Tab-separated table of C-alpha atoms in Angstrom:
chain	number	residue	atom	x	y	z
A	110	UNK	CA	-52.309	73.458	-56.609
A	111	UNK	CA	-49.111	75.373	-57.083
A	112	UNK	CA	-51.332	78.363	-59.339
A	113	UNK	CA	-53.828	78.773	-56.171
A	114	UNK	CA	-50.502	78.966	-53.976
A	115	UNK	CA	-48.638	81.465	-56.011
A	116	UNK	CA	-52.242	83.397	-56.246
A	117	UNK	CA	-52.761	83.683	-52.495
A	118	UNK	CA	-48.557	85.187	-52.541
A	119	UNK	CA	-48.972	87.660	-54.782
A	120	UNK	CA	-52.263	88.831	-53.517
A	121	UNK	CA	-50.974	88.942	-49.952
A	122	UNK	CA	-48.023	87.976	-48.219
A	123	UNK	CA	-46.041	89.035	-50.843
A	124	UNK	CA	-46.652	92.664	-49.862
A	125	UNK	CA	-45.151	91.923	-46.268
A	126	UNK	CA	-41.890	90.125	-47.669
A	127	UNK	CA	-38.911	93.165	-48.227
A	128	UNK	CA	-37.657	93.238	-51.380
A	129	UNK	CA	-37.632	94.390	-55.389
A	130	UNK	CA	-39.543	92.077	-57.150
A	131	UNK	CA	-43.066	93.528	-58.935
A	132	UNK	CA	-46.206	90.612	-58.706
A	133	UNK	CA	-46.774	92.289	-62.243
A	134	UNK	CA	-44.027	89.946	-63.900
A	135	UNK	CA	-45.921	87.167	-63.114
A	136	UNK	CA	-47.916	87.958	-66.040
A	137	UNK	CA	-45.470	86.591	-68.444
A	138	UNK	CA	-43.501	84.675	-65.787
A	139	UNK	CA	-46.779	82.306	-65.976
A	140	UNK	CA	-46.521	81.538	-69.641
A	141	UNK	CA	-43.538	80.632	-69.172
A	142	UNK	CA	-43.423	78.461	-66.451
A	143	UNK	CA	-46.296	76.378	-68.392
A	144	UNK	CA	-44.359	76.206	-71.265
A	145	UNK	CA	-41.055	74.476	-69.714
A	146	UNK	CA	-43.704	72.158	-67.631
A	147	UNK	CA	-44.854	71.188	-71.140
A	148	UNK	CA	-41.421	70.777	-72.432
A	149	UNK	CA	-40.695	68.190	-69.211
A	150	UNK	CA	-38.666	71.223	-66.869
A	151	UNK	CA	-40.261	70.274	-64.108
A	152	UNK	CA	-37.637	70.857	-61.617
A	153	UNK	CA	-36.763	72.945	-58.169
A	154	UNK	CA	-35.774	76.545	-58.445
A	155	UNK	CA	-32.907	78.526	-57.410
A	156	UNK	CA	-31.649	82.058	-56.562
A	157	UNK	CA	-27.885	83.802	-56.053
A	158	UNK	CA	-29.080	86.743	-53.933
A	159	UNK	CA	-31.973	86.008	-51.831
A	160	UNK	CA	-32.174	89.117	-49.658
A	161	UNK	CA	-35.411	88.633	-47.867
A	162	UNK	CA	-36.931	85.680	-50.200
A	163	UNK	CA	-39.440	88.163	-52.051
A	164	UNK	CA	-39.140	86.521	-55.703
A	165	UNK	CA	-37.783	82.962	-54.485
A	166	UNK	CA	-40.574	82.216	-52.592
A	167	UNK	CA	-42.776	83.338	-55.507
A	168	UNK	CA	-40.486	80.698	-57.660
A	169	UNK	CA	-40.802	78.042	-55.085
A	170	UNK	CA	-44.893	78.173	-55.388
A	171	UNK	CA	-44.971	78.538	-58.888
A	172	UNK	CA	-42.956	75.482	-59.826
A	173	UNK	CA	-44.613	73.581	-56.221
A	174	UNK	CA	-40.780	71.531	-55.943
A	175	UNK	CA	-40.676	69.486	-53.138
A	176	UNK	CA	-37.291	69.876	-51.941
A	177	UNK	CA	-33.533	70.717	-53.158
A	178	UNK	CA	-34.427	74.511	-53.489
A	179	UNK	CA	-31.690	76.076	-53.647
A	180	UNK	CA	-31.071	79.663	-51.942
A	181	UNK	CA	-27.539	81.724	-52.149
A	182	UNK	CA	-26.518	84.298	-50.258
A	183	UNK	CA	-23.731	85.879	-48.142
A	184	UNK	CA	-26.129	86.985	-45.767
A	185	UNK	CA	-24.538	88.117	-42.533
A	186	UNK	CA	-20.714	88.079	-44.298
A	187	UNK	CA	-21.399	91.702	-45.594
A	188	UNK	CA	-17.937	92.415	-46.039
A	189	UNK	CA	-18.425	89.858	-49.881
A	190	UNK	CA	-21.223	92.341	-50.484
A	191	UNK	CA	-19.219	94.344	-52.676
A	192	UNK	CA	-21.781	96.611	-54.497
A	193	UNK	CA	-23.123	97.790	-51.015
A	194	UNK	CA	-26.956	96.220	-52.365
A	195	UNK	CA	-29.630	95.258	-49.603
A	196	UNK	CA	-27.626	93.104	-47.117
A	197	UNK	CA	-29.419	90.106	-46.977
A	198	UNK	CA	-30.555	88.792	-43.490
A	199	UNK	CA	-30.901	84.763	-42.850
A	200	UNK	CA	-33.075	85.064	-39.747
A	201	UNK	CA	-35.325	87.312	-41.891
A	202	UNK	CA	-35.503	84.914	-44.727
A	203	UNK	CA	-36.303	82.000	-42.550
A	204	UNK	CA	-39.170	83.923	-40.881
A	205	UNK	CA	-40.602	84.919	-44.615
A	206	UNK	CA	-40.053	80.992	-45.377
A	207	UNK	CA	-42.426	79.641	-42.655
A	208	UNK	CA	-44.875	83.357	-43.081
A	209	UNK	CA	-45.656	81.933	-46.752
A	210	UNK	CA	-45.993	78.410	-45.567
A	211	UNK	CA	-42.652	77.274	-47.240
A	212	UNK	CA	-41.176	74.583	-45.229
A	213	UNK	CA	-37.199	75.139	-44.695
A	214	UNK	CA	-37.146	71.003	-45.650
A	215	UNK	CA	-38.055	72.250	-49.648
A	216	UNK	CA	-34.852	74.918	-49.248
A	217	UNK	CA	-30.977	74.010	-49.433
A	218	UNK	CA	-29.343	77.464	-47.431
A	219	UNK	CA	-26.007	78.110	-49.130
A	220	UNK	CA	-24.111	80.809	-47.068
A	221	UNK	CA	-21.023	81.780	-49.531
A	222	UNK	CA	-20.395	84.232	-52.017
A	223	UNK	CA	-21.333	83.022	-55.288
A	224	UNK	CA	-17.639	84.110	-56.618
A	225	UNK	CA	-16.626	80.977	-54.755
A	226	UNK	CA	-18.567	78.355	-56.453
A	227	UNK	CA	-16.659	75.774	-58.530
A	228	UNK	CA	-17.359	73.761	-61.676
A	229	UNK	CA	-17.351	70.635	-58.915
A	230	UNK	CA	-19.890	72.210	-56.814
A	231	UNK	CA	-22.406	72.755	-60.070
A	232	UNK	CA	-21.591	69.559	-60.725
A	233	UNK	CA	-22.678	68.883	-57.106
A	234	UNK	CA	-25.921	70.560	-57.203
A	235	UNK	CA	-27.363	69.927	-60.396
A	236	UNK	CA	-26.600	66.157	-58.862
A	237	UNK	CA	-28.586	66.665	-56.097
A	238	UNK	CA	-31.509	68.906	-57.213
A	239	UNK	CA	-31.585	67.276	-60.630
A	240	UNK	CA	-31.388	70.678	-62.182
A	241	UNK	CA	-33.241	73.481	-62.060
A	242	UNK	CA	-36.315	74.347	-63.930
A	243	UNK	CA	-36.121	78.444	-62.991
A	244	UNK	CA	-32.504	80.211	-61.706
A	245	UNK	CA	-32.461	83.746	-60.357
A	246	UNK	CA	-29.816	85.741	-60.407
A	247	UNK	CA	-29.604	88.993	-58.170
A	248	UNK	CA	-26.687	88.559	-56.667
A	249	UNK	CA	-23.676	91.358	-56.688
A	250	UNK	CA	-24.062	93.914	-59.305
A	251	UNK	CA	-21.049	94.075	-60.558
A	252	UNK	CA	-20.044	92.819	-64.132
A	253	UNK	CA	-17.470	90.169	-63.385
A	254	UNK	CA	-20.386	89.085	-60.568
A	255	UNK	CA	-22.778	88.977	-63.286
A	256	UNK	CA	-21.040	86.829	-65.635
A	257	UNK	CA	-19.872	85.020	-62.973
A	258	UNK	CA	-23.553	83.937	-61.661
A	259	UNK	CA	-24.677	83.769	-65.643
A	260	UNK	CA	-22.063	81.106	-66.469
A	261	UNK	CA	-22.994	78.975	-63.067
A	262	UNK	CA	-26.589	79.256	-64.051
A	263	UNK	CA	-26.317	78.007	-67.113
A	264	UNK	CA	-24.485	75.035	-65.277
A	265	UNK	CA	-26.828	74.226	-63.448
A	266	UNK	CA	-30.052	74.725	-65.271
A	267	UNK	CA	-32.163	72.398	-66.862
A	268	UNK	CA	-32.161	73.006	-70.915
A	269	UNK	CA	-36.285	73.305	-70.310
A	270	UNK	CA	-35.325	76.019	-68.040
A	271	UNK	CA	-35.213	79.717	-67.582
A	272	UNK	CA	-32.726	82.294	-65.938
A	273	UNK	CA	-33.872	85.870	-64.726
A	274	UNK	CA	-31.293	88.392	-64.628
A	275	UNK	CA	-32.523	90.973	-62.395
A	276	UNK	CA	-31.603	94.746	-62.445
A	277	UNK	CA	-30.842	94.429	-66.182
A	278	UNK	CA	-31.829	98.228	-66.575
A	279	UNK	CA	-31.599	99.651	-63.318
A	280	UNK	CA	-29.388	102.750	-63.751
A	281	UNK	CA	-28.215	102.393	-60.037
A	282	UNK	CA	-26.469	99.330	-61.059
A	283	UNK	CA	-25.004	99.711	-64.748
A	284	UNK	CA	-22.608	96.682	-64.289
A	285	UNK	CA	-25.187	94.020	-64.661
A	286	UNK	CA	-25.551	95.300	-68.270
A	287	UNK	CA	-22.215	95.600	-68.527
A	288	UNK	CA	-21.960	91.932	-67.892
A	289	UNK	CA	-24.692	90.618	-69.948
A	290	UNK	CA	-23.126	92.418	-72.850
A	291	UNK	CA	-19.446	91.193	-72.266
A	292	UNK	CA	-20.672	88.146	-72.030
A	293	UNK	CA	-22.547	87.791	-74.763
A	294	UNK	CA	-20.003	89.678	-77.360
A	295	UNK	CA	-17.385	86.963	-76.318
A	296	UNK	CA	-19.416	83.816	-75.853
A	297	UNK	CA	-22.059	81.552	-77.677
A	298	UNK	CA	-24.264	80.785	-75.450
A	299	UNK	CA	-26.672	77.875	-74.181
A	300	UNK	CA	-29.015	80.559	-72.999
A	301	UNK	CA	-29.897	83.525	-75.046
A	302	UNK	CA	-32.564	86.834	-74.132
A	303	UNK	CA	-36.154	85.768	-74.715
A	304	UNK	CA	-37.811	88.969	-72.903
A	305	UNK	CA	-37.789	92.089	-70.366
A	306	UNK	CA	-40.247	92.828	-68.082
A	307	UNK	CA	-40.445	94.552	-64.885
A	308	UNK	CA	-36.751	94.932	-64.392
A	309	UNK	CA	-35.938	91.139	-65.494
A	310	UNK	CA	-34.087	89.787	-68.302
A	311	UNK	CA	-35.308	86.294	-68.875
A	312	UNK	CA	-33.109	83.834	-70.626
A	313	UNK	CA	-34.232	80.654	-72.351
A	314	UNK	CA	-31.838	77.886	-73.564
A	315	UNK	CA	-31.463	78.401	-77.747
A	316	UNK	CA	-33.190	75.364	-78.535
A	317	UNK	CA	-36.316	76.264	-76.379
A	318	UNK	CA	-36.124	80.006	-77.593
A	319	UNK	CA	-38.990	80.581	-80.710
A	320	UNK	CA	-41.489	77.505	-78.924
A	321	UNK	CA	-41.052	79.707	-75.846
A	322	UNK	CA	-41.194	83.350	-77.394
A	323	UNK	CA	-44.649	82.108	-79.210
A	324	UNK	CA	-45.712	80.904	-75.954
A	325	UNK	CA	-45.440	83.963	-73.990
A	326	UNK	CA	-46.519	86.767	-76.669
A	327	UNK	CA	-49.925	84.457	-77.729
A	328	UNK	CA	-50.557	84.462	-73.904
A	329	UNK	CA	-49.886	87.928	-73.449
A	330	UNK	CA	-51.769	89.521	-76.202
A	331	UNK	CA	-54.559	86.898	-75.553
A	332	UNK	CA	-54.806	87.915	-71.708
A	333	UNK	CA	-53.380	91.076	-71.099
A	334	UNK	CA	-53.940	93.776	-74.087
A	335	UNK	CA	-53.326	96.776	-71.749
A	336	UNK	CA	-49.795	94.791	-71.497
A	337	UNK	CA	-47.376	96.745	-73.798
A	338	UNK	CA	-45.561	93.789	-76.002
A	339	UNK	CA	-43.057	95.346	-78.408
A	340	UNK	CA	-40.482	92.601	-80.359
A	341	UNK	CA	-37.212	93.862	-80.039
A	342	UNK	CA	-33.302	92.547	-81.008
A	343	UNK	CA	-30.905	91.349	-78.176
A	344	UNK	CA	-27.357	90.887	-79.294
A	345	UNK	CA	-29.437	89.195	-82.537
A	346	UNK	CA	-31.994	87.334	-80.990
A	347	UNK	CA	-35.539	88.218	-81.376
A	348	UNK	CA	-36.541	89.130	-77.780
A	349	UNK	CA	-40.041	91.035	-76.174
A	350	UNK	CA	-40.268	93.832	-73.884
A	351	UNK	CA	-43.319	93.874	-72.266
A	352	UNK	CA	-44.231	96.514	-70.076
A	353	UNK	CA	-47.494	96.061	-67.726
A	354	UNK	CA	-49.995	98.187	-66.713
A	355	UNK	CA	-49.089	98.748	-63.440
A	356	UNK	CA	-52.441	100.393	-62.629
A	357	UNK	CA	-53.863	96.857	-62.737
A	358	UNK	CA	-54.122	94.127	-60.130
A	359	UNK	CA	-54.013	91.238	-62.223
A	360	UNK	CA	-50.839	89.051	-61.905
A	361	UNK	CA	-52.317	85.666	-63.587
A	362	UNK	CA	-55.268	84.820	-65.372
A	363	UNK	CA	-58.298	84.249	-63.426
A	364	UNK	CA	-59.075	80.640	-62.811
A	365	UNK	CA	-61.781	79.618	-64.984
């Protein structure tokens, strides 16, 4: 059910919904998300950085969670929004919630920076939701933001699960690389780099990492072959970047 939801997004209200995110990532998002169903990560999603809802809503269909969604942003308390990104708007993100026939009962609204969240509140959440199966972050763009959301992620996250860090190239904001790469020289981390694609880095907890790499590149070279799928090394993990063909209009397989 949650496929033909996420299907009927991508194909059309996901145009309408502001925001950054390209429907072409869902071609290796998919993979993905079957692969942590398989390995029992069925669980609700999250995001630090909402703007509009473009790519959380897309989340929220994909994994079809009932409720304890969570959704982070400062929203109207622009004077937190440090790196001057795309001020998110709550009335606007409500609206896109009931457009794409999300009720606001499947959504937990957090209005607070994310600088502000304490080990007791991840211990709080991951209570509640029971962890999540898929975290977002695309919150402030600045490195000690970025490590910041990484390490509550992590928190937070299911070991089944997956974290996108968004903007992980994008020259206009050079500190979320910055981050990732402090962060990684000085820590061993739970979750390490699995792939890139359309201006995501996706993270995968270690233990997960080869069933999950597999996973994605047999689907991708079995599905999409105009898909560009080079192996690559991230801070010594074997990683993909795949880069669609954006000429295309296919997000997912077609149902059979």
């Amino acid at each position: 059910m949650q496929l033909t939801e996420l299907r009927e997004y991508l194909g059309g209200d996901f145009a309408k919904v502001q925001g950054w995110c390209l429907a072409h990532l869902w071609q290796s998002v998919e993979p993905l998300r079957q692969a942590v169903l398989a390995a029992g990560g069925n669980g609700p999603v999250a995001e630090i950085g909402v703007f509009h809802g473009k790519f959380f809503i897309a989340l929220v269909k994909a994994m079809g969670a009932a409720a304890e969604n969570y959704a982070i942003d400062v929203f109207d308390q622009q004077q937190f929004n440090l790196d001057k990104a795309g001020p998110g708007n709550l009335q606007k993100f409500k609206d896109n919630l009931a457009l794409t026939g999300v009720a606001q009962s499947r959504v937990t609204i957090l209005r607070t920076d994310s600088m502000w969240l304490t080990r007791a509140d991840a211990e709080r959440i991951r209570t509640a939701s029971g962890g999540f199966s898929m975290f977002s972050v695309d919150g402030c763009h600045l490195a000690e933001h970025t490590i910041n959301d990484l390490i509550f992620a992590q928190e937070v996250t299911l070991p089944q699960g997956v974290i996108f860090i968004d903007d992980y190239y994008n020259a206009d904001w050079p500190g979320v690389q910055e981050g990732i790469a402090k962060y990684y020289l000085n820590h061993a981390a739970r979750f390490v780099p699995l792939f890139y694609s359309a201006n995501k880095l996706v993270l995968c907890n270690l233990s997960y990492h080869k069933i999950y790499l597999e996973a994605v590149g047999a689907h991708m070279r079995k599905h999409f072959p105009e898909t560009r799928v080079k192996p690559v090394k991230r801070f010594g993990f074997d990683t993909l970047t795949i880069t669609p063909n954006y000429q295309s209009k296919d997000y997912l397989v077609a149902p059979a």
